[in-house]
XYZ file of N, CA and C in Angstrom:
735
model
N 3.559 11.798 -46.115
C 3.074 12.348 -44.848
C 3.352 13.841 -44.719
N 4.087 14.418 -45.663
C 4.392 15.842 -45.596
C 4.322 16.446 -46.989
N 4.128 17.764 -47.034
C 4.098 18.470 -48.312
C 2.817 18.313 -49.091
N 1.755 17.863 -48.445
C 0.467 17.668 -49.114
C -0.466 18.844 -48.840
N -1.528 18.911 -49.630
C -2.637 19.819 -49.347
C -3.851 18.949 -49.061
N -4.338 19.020 -47.829
C -5.308 18.066 -47.310
C -6.591 18.793 -46.927
N -7.710 18.297 -47.409
C -9.028 18.818 -47.023
C -9.711 17.801 -46.118
N -10.164 18.268 -44.944
C -10.828 17.392 -43.976
C -12.228 17.920 -43.715
N -13.257 17.172 -44.109
C -14.623 17.543 -43.736
C -14.857 17.139 -42.284
N -15.726 17.873 -41.601
C -15.906 17.607 -40.181
C -14.651 17.930 -39.393
N -13.922 18.940 -39.852
C -12.621 19.235 -39.269
C -12.634 20.224 -38.123
N -13.810 20.551 -37.596
C -13.871 21.547 -36.519
C -13.929 20.926 -35.124
N -13.964 19.610 -35.025
C -14.027 18.975 -33.709
C -13.590 17.524 -33.817
N -13.357 16.919 -32.652
C -13.130 15.486 -32.567
C -11.983 14.964 -33.412
N -12.210 13.826 -34.035
C -11.176 13.172 -34.835
C -10.758 14.055 -36.002
N -11.710 14.725 -36.640
C -11.379 15.568 -37.785
C -10.410 16.679 -37.414
N -10.698 17.402 -36.342
C -9.821 18.479 -35.905
C -8.478 17.919 -35.428
N -8.520 16.813 -34.718
C -7.273 16.203 -34.258
C -6.366 15.824 -35.415
N -6.933 15.231 -36.455
C -6.142 14.886 -37.629
C -5.597 16.136 -38.309
N -6.417 17.187 -38.382
C -5.969 18.436 -38.999
C -4.721 18.955 -38.300
N -4.743 18.978 -36.984
C -3.591 19.488 -36.228
C -2.375 18.580 -36.381
N -2.594 17.273 -36.382
C -1.463 16.352 -36.541
C -0.852 16.482 -37.932
N -1.676 16.585 -38.966
C -1.144 16.709 -40.324
C -0.476 18.065 -40.539
N -0.996 19.108 -39.912
C -0.350 20.410 -40.007
C 1.027 20.360 -39.362
N 1.131 19.662 -38.241
C 2.417 19.508 -37.561
C 3.428 18.756 -38.425
N 2.927 17.917 -39.323
C 3.809 17.135 -40.199
C 4.297 17.937 -41.401
N 3.840 19.185 -41.537
C 4.294 20.017 -42.642
C 3.385 20.009 -43.847
N 2.097 19.816 -43.618
C 1.109 19.846 -44.690
C 0.276 21.120 -44.613
N -0.266 21.528 -45.747
C -1.300 22.555 -45.772
C -2.629 21.860 -45.527
N -3.381 22.331 -44.545
C -4.611 21.646 -44.147
C -5.790 22.606 -44.245
N -6.850 22.139 -44.886
C -8.098 22.884 -44.998
C -9.154 22.102 -44.226
N -9.794 22.754 -43.268
C -10.898 22.112 -42.555
C -12.209 22.694 -43.055
N -13.215 21.852 -43.141
C -14.518 22.284 -43.633
C -15.592 21.884 -42.641
N -16.503 22.819 -42.346
C -17.579 22.543 -41.415
C -18.640 23.616 -41.482
N -19.712 23.417 -40.700
C -20.857 24.313 -40.763
C -20.624 25.652 -40.053
N -19.902 25.646 -38.950
C -19.857 26.816 -38.061
C -18.714 27.755 -38.449
N -19.071 28.870 -39.096
C -18.061 29.808 -39.598
C -17.210 30.390 -38.479
N -17.842 30.758 -37.365
C -17.088 31.354 -36.262
C -16.048 30.376 -35.730
N -16.411 29.110 -35.642
C -15.478 28.100 -35.161
C -14.349 27.886 -36.162
N -14.676 27.873 -37.443
C -13.645 27.755 -38.484
C -12.628 28.889 -38.359
N -13.134 30.109 -38.171
C -12.249 31.272 -38.059
C -11.390 31.185 -36.810
N -11.964 30.732 -35.703
C -11.212 30.612 -34.458
C -10.098 29.573 -34.573
N -10.418 28.433 -35.153
C -9.414 27.379 -35.310
C -8.289 27.848 -36.225
N -8.635 28.512 -37.322
C -7.612 29.009 -38.244
C -6.715 30.033 -37.569
N -7.313 30.904 -36.752
C -6.534 31.931 -36.064
C -5.561 31.329 -35.064
N -5.962 30.239 -34.433
C -5.142 29.615 -33.396
C -4.205 28.537 -33.922
N -4.341 28.192 -35.196
C -3.511 27.137 -35.792
C -2.993 27.610 -37.149
N -1.931 28.403 -37.180
C -1.385 28.867 -38.466
C -1.071 27.694 -39.381
N -1.519 27.800 -40.619
C -1.339 26.708 -41.566
C -2.576 25.852 -41.735
N -3.598 26.092 -40.903
C -4.894 25.436 -41.074
C -5.890 26.492 -41.547
N -6.558 26.206 -42.646
C -7.494 27.152 -43.250
C -8.906 26.584 -43.185
N -9.897 27.438 -43.007
C -11.272 26.993 -42.855
C -12.158 27.381 -44.024
N -13.003 26.457 -44.439
C -13.987 26.718 -45.482
C -15.354 26.217 -45.012
N -16.425 26.973 -45.282
C -17.764 26.524 -44.870
C -18.236 25.349 -45.706
N -18.921 24.414 -45.047
C -19.459 23.249 -45.746
C -20.577 22.641 -44.925
N -21.687 22.382 -45.586
C -22.787 21.600 -45.026
C -22.920 20.353 -45.886
N -22.495 19.200 -45.358
C -22.483 17.982 -46.173
C -23.882 17.488 -46.499
N -24.908 18.053 -45.843
C -26.287 17.692 -46.166
C -26.818 18.458 -47.377
N -26.055 19.434 -47.852
C -26.514 20.343 -48.902
C -25.630 20.197 -50.140
N -26.140 19.583 -51.213
C -25.321 19.425 -52.421
C -24.790 20.749 -52.972
N -25.569 21.826 -52.850
C -25.100 23.126 -53.339
C -23.882 23.595 -52.544
N -23.878 23.341 -51.240
C -22.736 23.716 -50.407
C -21.491 22.919 -50.804
N -21.670 21.657 -51.107
C -20.547 20.823 -51.538
C -19.993 21.325 -52.861
N -20.861 21.681 -53.780
C -20.401 22.193 -55.073
C -19.684 23.533 -54.912
N -20.171 24.366 -53.992
C -19.503 25.647 -53.730
C -18.108 25.410 -53.152
N -17.989 24.412 -52.262
C -16.682 24.062 -51.722
C -15.740 23.615 -52.838
N -16.227 22.778 -53.718
C -15.402 22.305 -54.842
C -14.877 23.489 -55.656
N -15.752 24.444 -55.953
C -15.341 25.592 -56.771
C -14.296 26.436 -56.049
N -14.468 26.594 -54.730
C -13.494 27.363 -53.953
C -12.147 26.659 -53.917
N -12.163 25.345 -53.717
C -10.916 24.580 -53.695
C -10.215 24.658 -55.039
N -10.972 24.522 -56.097
C -10.391 24.577 -57.444
C -9.717 25.920 -57.690
N -10.319 26.978 -57.159
C -9.771 28.329 -57.364
C -8.607 28.630 -56.419
N -8.765 28.293 -55.128
C -7.806 28.742 -54.120
C -6.784 27.686 -53.694
N -7.113 26.415 -53.887
C -6.213 25.335 -53.452
C -6.096 24.281 -54.566
N -5.646 24.687 -55.751
C -5.619 23.750 -56.880
C -4.665 22.585 -56.686
N -3.745 22.698 -55.698
C -2.800 21.611 -55.453
C -3.375 20.529 -54.540
N -4.649 20.629 -54.178
C -5.273 19.619 -53.310
C -4.985 18.210 -53.813
N -4.480 17.353 -52.905
C -4.220 15.964 -53.311
C -4.703 14.931 -52.299
N -5.254 15.400 -51.147
C -5.758 14.458 -50.141
C -7.113 14.942 -49.639
N -8.070 14.032 -49.585
C -9.403 14.302 -49.034
C -9.683 13.317 -47.918
N -10.113 13.840 -46.754
C -10.510 13.001 -45.623
C -11.952 13.348 -45.266
N -12.847 12.377 -45.339
C -14.272 12.621 -45.078
C -14.605 12.200 -43.656
N -14.452 13.143 -42.717
C -14.644 12.834 -41.299
C -15.943 13.369 -40.720
N -16.737 14.089 -41.517
C -17.986 14.650 -40.995
C -18.987 13.539 -40.708
N -19.719 13.674 -39.599
C -20.735 12.680 -39.294
C -21.422 12.978 -37.973
N -22.553 12.316 -37.761
C -23.316 12.468 -36.529
C -23.644 11.081 -35.975
N -23.967 11.049 -34.664
C -24.308 9.778 -34.011
C -25.345 10.060 -32.935
N -26.530 9.480 -33.095
C -27.605 9.687 -32.132
C -28.290 8.357 -31.827
N -28.745 8.164 -30.599
C -29.480 6.939 -30.270
C -30.873 6.948 -30.889
N -31.414 5.751 -31.090
C -32.760 5.619 -31.668
C -33.528 4.512 -30.958
N -34.815 4.746 -30.746
C -35.748 3.717 -30.305
C -36.592 3.355 -31.520
N -36.385 2.174 -32.043
C -37.024 1.797 -33.301
C -38.526 1.591 -33.185
N -39.064 1.540 -31.965
C -40.510 1.468 -31.784
C -41.156 2.848 -31.697
N -40.343 3.872 -31.648
C -40.836 5.251 -31.599
C -40.787 5.839 -33.005
N -41.947 6.150 -33.605
C -41.937 6.695 -34.972
C -41.065 7.930 -35.121
N -40.828 8.653 -34.035
C -40.015 9.864 -34.110
C -38.564 9.567 -34.477
N -38.148 8.302 -34.344
C -36.758 7.976 -34.660
C -36.463 8.153 -36.140
N -37.501 8.158 -36.977
C -37.268 8.211 -38.419
C -36.535 9.483 -38.832
N -36.834 10.593 -38.199
C -36.140 11.833 -38.550
C -34.658 11.736 -38.205
N -34.342 11.078 -37.087
C -32.941 10.848 -36.731
C -32.264 9.947 -37.748
N -32.965 8.899 -38.157
C -32.399 7.976 -39.144
C -32.110 8.688 -40.458
N -33.050 9.498 -40.908
C -32.863 10.200 -42.184
C -31.711 11.196 -42.108
N -31.605 11.919 -40.987
C -30.508 12.878 -40.823
C -29.159 12.158 -40.776
N -29.130 10.993 -40.142
C -27.893 10.229 -40.036
C -27.447 9.721 -41.396
N -28.386 9.224 -42.176
C -28.049 8.759 -43.527
C -27.547 9.913 -44.381
N -28.182 11.066 -44.261
C -27.774 12.230 -45.044
C -26.344 12.655 -44.713
N -26.033 12.746 -43.430
C -24.705 13.227 -43.022
C -23.617 12.177 -43.193
N -23.905 10.948 -42.787
C -22.858 9.931 -42.676
C -22.625 9.123 -43.937
N -23.642 9.017 -44.779
C -23.504 8.200 -45.987
C -23.593 9.051 -47.247
N -24.695 9.782 -47.410
C -24.808 10.635 -48.598
C -23.775 11.754 -48.587
N -23.476 12.293 -47.401
C -22.500 13.373 -47.318
C -21.148 12.984 -47.890
N -20.522 11.902 -47.407
C -19.247 11.482 -47.994
C -19.345 11.122 -49.477
N -20.435 10.456 -49.867
C -20.570 10.090 -51.282
C -20.629 11.346 -52.154
N -21.418 12.329 -51.725
C -21.507 13.571 -52.499
C -20.175 14.313 -52.519
N -19.510 14.358 -51.388
C -18.236 15.077 -51.305
C -17.174 14.423 -52.171
N -17.086 13.107 -52.104
C -16.109 12.389 -52.927
C -16.430 12.550 -54.404
N -17.699 12.487 -54.757
C -18.094 12.656 -56.156
C -17.661 14.022 -56.681
N -17.794 15.054 -55.843
C -17.445 16.404 -56.268
C -15.938 16.626 -56.346
N -15.183 16.033 -55.397
C -13.771 16.387 -55.266
C -12.800 15.363 -55.844
N -13.213 14.118 -55.998
C -12.287 13.110 -56.513
C -11.692 13.495 -57.872
N -12.479 14.073 -58.802
C -11.869 14.442 -60.087
C -10.729 15.448 -59.953
N -10.724 16.250 -58.872
C -9.651 17.228 -58.676
C -8.341 16.556 -58.265
N -8.427 15.309 -57.787
C -7.232 14.610 -57.319
C -6.515 13.856 -58.430
N -7.196 13.607 -59.534
C -6.612 12.821 -60.622
C -5.353 13.515 -61.132
N -4.273 12.756 -61.204
C -3.018 13.289 -61.707
C -2.158 13.972 -60.667
N -2.641 14.103 -59.446
C -1.868 14.746 -58.389
C -0.932 13.718 -57.741
N 0.265 14.146 -57.339
C 1.158 13.208 -56.655
C 0.571 12.778 -55.316
N 0.715 11.491 -55.006
C 0.234 10.929 -53.733
C -1.244 11.200 -53.499
N -2.039 11.209 -54.550
C -3.483 11.453 -54.414
C -4.104 10.381 -53.527
N -4.859 10.831 -52.522
C -5.388 9.905 -51.521
C -6.752 10.366 -51.033
N -7.646 9.425 -50.835
C -8.910 9.667 -50.134
C -8.924 8.773 -48.896
N -9.226 9.367 -47.743
C -9.394 8.599 -46.513
C -10.849 8.724 -46.075
N -11.565 7.614 -46.104
C -12.926 7.581 -45.573
C -12.864 7.219 -44.094
N -13.928 7.536 -43.360
C -13.974 7.223 -41.928
C -15.232 6.403 -41.657
N -15.035 5.135 -41.338
C -16.168 4.284 -40.969
C -16.178 4.134 -39.454
N -16.244 2.933 -38.924
C -16.303 2.716 -37.482
C -16.191 1.230 -37.195
N -15.683 0.910 -36.007
C -15.750 -0.481 -35.582
C -17.174 -1.000 -35.527
N -18.138 -0.076 -35.363
C -19.550 -0.468 -35.305
C -20.107 -0.859 -36.667
N -19.322 -0.680 -37.717
C -19.703 -1.220 -39.023
C -19.622 -2.745 -39.026
N -18.865 -3.293 -38.073
C -18.588 -4.733 -38.059
C -19.284 -5.465 -36.924
N -19.486 -4.776 -35.805
C -20.336 -5.284 -34.726
C -21.189 -4.101 -34.271
N -22.492 -4.098 -34.530
C -23.307 -2.911 -34.266
C -23.624 -2.705 -32.796
N -23.815 -1.433 -32.462
C -24.258 -1.031 -31.134
C -25.775 -0.890 -31.163
N -26.463 -1.564 -30.253
C -27.928 -1.609 -30.286
C -28.565 -0.226 -30.206
N -27.940 0.693 -29.498
C -28.530 2.010 -29.290
C -28.526 2.883 -30.540
N -27.677 2.553 -31.534
C -27.498 3.448 -32.687
C -27.646 2.692 -34.010
N -28.828 2.160 -34.303
C -28.977 1.288 -35.463
C -28.628 1.942 -36.797
N -29.079 3.169 -37.020
C -28.813 3.774 -38.320
C -27.370 4.218 -38.447
N -26.778 4.691 -37.351
C -25.346 5.018 -37.372
C -24.543 3.791 -37.807
N -24.820 2.634 -37.189
C -24.116 1.406 -37.561
C -24.266 1.124 -39.050
N -25.498 1.269 -39.535
C -25.775 0.953 -40.934
C -25.023 1.880 -41.883
N -24.955 3.179 -41.530
C -24.237 4.102 -42.416
C -22.745 3.784 -42.441
N -22.191 3.392 -41.312
C -20.765 3.080 -41.285
C -20.464 1.771 -42.009
N -21.387 0.819 -41.928
C -21.231 -0.394 -42.735
C -21.290 -0.045 -44.216
N -22.161 0.893 -44.562
C -22.241 1.356 -45.943
C -20.952 2.030 -46.391
N -20.345 2.843 -45.529
C -19.084 3.491 -45.870
C -17.988 2.454 -46.089
N -17.996 1.400 -45.288
C -16.999 0.343 -45.487
C -17.152 -0.282 -46.874
N -18.370 -0.668 -47.229
C -18.591 -1.285 -48.536
C -18.270 -0.314 -49.665
N -18.675 0.942 -49.489
C -18.399 1.965 -50.497
C -16.889 2.153 -50.672
N -16.162 2.140 -49.569
C -14.708 2.338 -49.628
C -14.028 1.208 -50.398
N -14.519 -0.014 -50.210
C -13.938 -1.154 -50.913
C -14.030 -0.975 -52.429
N -15.199 -0.575 -52.891
C -15.396 -0.416 -54.331
C -14.730 0.865 -54.829
N -14.762 1.915 -54.011
C -14.084 3.161 -54.377
C -12.603 2.904 -54.624
N -11.987 2.120 -53.773
C -10.568 1.777 -53.936
C -10.324 1.068 -55.257
N -11.199 0.143 -55.556
C -11.049 -0.631 -56.792
C -11.228 0.255 -58.021
N -12.227 1.118 -57.994
C -12.518 1.944 -59.172
C -11.518 3.074 -59.372
N -10.986 3.632 -58.268
C -10.098 4.790 -58.397
C -8.635 4.417 -58.555
N -8.302 3.163 -58.289
C -6.912 2.740 -58.415
C -6.329 3.015 -59.798
N -7.044 2.725 -60.891
C -6.482 3.024 -62.211
C -6.233 4.507 -62.450
N -6.949 5.362 -61.701
C -6.752 6.805 -61.830
C -5.631 7.318 -60.933
N -4.967 6.400 -60.210
C -3.846 6.787 -59.374
C -4.239 7.382 -58.041
N -5.466 7.118 -57.568
C -5.933 7.621 -56.283
C -5.979 6.476 -55.286
N -5.224 6.611 -54.207
C -5.218 5.610 -53.140
C -6.411 5.858 -52.226
N -7.078 4.801 -51.789
C -8.214 4.915 -50.880
C -7.907 4.139 -49.609
N -7.908 4.848 -48.490
C -7.707 4.244 -47.180
C -9.003 4.374 -46.389
N -9.253 3.429 -45.516
C -10.427 3.483 -44.643
C -9.960 3.537 -43.198
N -10.259 4.648 -42.537
C -9.964 4.790 -41.117
C -11.138 4.209 -40.338
N -10.860 3.221 -39.477
C -11.909 2.507 -38.749
C -11.694 2.738 -37.251
N -12.287 3.790 -36.676
C -12.055 4.065 -35.257
C -12.853 3.134 -34.347
N -12.325 2.890 -33.146
C -13.123 2.306 -32.071
C -13.894 3.428 -31.394
N -14.461 3.188 -30.232
C -15.011 4.275 -29.432
C -13.863 5.194 -29.017
N -14.015 6.489 -29.314
C -12.985 7.481 -29.002
C -13.639 8.597 -28.204
N -12.916 9.158 -27.262
C -13.471 10.213 -26.419
C -13.555 11.537 -27.181
N -14.691 11.738 -27.831
C -14.999 12.969 -28.546
C -16.403 13.400 -28.130
N -16.888 14.477 -28.754
C -18.235 14.956 -28.453
C -19.318 14.095 -29.096
N -18.933 13.133 -29.921
C -19.902 12.292 -30.612
C -20.707 11.492 -29.595
N -21.987 11.782 -29.516
C -22.914 11.127 -28.587
C -22.396 11.151 -27.147
N -21.759 12.274 -26.769
C -21.348 12.466 -25.392
C -20.326 11.477 -24.872
N -19.390 11.066 -25.727
C -18.455 10.014 -25.327
C -17.177 10.549 -24.684
N -17.132 11.872 -24.373
C -15.903 12.426 -23.806
C -15.491 11.724 -22.512
N -16.483 11.341 -21.720
C -16.179 10.768 -20.414
C -16.358 9.251 -20.366
N -16.648 8.632 -21.493
C -16.894 7.194 -21.506
C -15.621 6.428 -21.146
N -15.699 5.614 -20.110
C -14.518 4.905 -19.634
C -13.997 3.911 -20.662
N -14.907 3.347 -21.456
C -14.494 2.346 -22.435
C -13.949 2.970 -23.712
N -14.055 4.285 -23.845
C -13.612 4.949 -25.071
C -12.127 5.280 -24.995
N -11.476 5.258 -26.142
C -10.045 5.512 -26.235
C -9.781 7.014 -26.159
N -8.822 7.478 -25.370
C -8.487 8.911 -25.353
C -8.112 9.392 -26.749
N -8.595 10.574 -27.111
C -8.414 11.070 -28.469
C -6.941 11.189 -28.847
N -6.114 11.755 -27.981
C -4.697 11.921 -28.315
C -4.007 10.579 -28.533
N -4.374 9.602 -27.721
C -3.806 8.256 -27.875
C -4.210 7.656 -29.215
N -5.479 7.833 -29.577
C -5.954 7.331 -30.867
C -5.210 8.001 -32.015
N -5.096 9.327 -31.971
C -4.438 10.062 -33.052
C -2.974 9.663 -33.197
N -2.291 9.482 -32.077
C -0.885 9.095 -32.138
C -0.718 7.736 -32.794
N -1.610 6.798 -32.460
C -1.507 5.469 -33.064
C -1.839 5.510 -34.549
N -2.830 6.328 -34.922
C -3.169 6.471 -36.345
C -1.978 7.026 -37.129
N -1.358 8.078 -36.627
C -0.234 8.676 -37.340
C 0.929 7.700 -37.438
N 1.146 6.897 -36.405
C 2.209 5.889 -36.456
C 1.938 4.854 -37.544
N 0.677 4.430 -37.646
C 0.309 3.457 -38.684
C 0.558 4.047 -40.071
N 0.167 5.298 -40.262
C 0.346 5.932 -41.570
C 1.823 6.063 -41.930
N 2.658 6.334 -40.932
C 4.092 6.408 -41.188
C 4.675 5.042 -41.514
N 4.281 4.041 -40.751
C 4.908 2.726 -40.849
C 4.338 1.868 -41.973
N 3.064 2.071 -42.302
C 2.416 1.221 -43.309
C 1.518 2.077 -44.208
N 2.119 2.951 -45.023
C 1.323 3.893 -45.819
C 0.441 3.238 -46.876
N 0.666 1.962 -47.157
C -0.158 1.268 -48.147
C -1.255 0.425 -47.517
N -1.437 0.542 -46.202
C -2.506 -0.210 -45.539
C -3.868 0.235 -46.078
N -4.691 -0.703 -46.468
C -6.030 -0.355 -46.956
C -6.922 0.126 -45.825
N -6.733 -0.466 -44.639
C -7.527 -0.099 -43.467
C -6.593 0.362 -42.358
N -6.939 1.483 -41.745
C -6.153 2.019 -40.641
C -6.812 1.534 -39.356
N -6.161 0.582 -38.698
C -6.755 -0.116 -37.554
C -5.866 0.044 -36.330
N -6.323 0.813 -35.348
C -5.619 0.830 -34.063
C -5.952 -0.475 -33.340
N -5.149 -0.818 -32.345
C -5.324 -2.105 -31.666
C -6.715 -2.224 -31.032
N -7.243 -1.111 -30.498
C -8.528 -1.172 -29.791
C -9.698 -1.562 -30.668
N -9.589 -1.358 -31.987
C -10.725 -1.656 -32.861
C -10.647 -3.063 -33.458
N -9.524 -3.714 -33.330
C -9.371 -5.027 -33.975
C -10.349 -6.077 -33.464
N -10.710 -6.105 -32.163
C -11.719 -7.083 -31.745
C -13.057 -6.920 -32.457
N -13.430 -5.681 -32.791
C -14.659 -5.455 -33.552
C -14.464 -5.816 -35.019
N -13.368 -5.327 -35.598
C -13.141 -5.533 -37.040
C -13.090 -7.016 -37.393
N -12.498 -7.833 -36.535
C -12.283 -9.239 -36.874
C -13.179 -10.184 -36.063
N -14.245 -9.646 -35.467
C -15.108 -10.469 -34.616
C -15.719 -11.632 -35.376
N -16.220 -11.376 -36.566
C -16.857 -12.450 -37.338
C -15.848 -13.536 -37.687
N -14.651 -13.123 -38.127
C -13.631 -14.100 -38.520
C -13.118 -14.890 -37.327
N -13.093 -14.264 -36.160
C -12.548 -14.917 -34.974
C -13.602 -15.662 -34.163
N -14.860 -15.615 -34.607
C -15.920 -16.334 -33.923
C -16.375 -15.699 -32.620
N -16.101 -14.414 -32.452
C -16.464 -13.718 -31.209
C -17.597 -12.708 -31.411
N -18.219 -12.725 -32.581
C -19.231 -11.711 -32.912
C -20.374 -11.689 -31.893
N -20.979 -12.829 -31.617
C -22.136 -12.870 -30.714
C -21.775 -12.364 -29.319
N -20.616 -12.730 -28.830
C -20.178 -12.298 -27.499
C -19.999 -10.778 -27.452
N -19.342 -10.212 -28.469
C -19.095 -8.766 -28.471
C -20.389 -8.001 -28.708
N -21.248 -8.524 -29.561
C -22.544 -7.869 -29.796
C -23.333 -7.779 -28.494
N -23.320 -8.841 -27.723
C -24.035 -8.852 -26.436
C -23.389 -7.873 -25.451
N -22.076 -7.791 -25.432
C -21.384 -6.851 -24.554
C -21.731 -5.416 -24.903
N -21.768 -5.099 -26.189
C -22.122 -3.744 -26.618
C -23.563 -3.417 -26.261
N -24.433 -4.394 -26.340
C -25.853 -4.157 -26.040
C -26.064 -3.802 -24.566
N -25.146 -4.237 -23.709
C -25.269 -3.963 -22.275
C -24.764 -2.571 -21.893
N -24.125 -1.860 -22.821
C -23.559 -0.564 -22.487
C -24.613 0.535 -22.583
């Protein structure tokens, strides 16, 4: 939990930025990556020990440029957290939704896959090498308003399972962070009464990492009803409840 060099994509807001600040407080070197250069510079200026690098996860060339910069300037990198993503509602009867679906797949599924493909080789042989993917409780019980978002997060869950299996022989631990609804800017959820306050979520996540560092899935209490709905026989009830929101 300390003494690491951690790169967080999507680190300029929400869960990504919150994790960056919490890990910096724990005594780690933290690199945040995102599209907005001015915001990266502002966050770095206000948080000594957090460094910003430009990254567009939709652009393979940008990902490769990030890899080259990390290799040159942060060769001790041993932790990658893929927190970048978008969430937008879709009406599946409206042909215009297709552009939203394609953008969501690019950012939420292809983005992490491309980023991990580029950076995972840099972690081989590093002490405590770790990749943390970020899926969602909606990977397990979907929200009707966001069909493609749900699908990408389900894809990240499946990808994480196999990534863990394949990278284990190389000494890279793979954890999957599975958030519930959290009060962030994602789809305007800052004021959502049913969403978990961001600071509360971050505190519980950090406690889990301290207490159970070998957990394959990082599950706060609020997400467990979604994660285990199928096993507990409550899937249909929760799916209907989500559809009413």
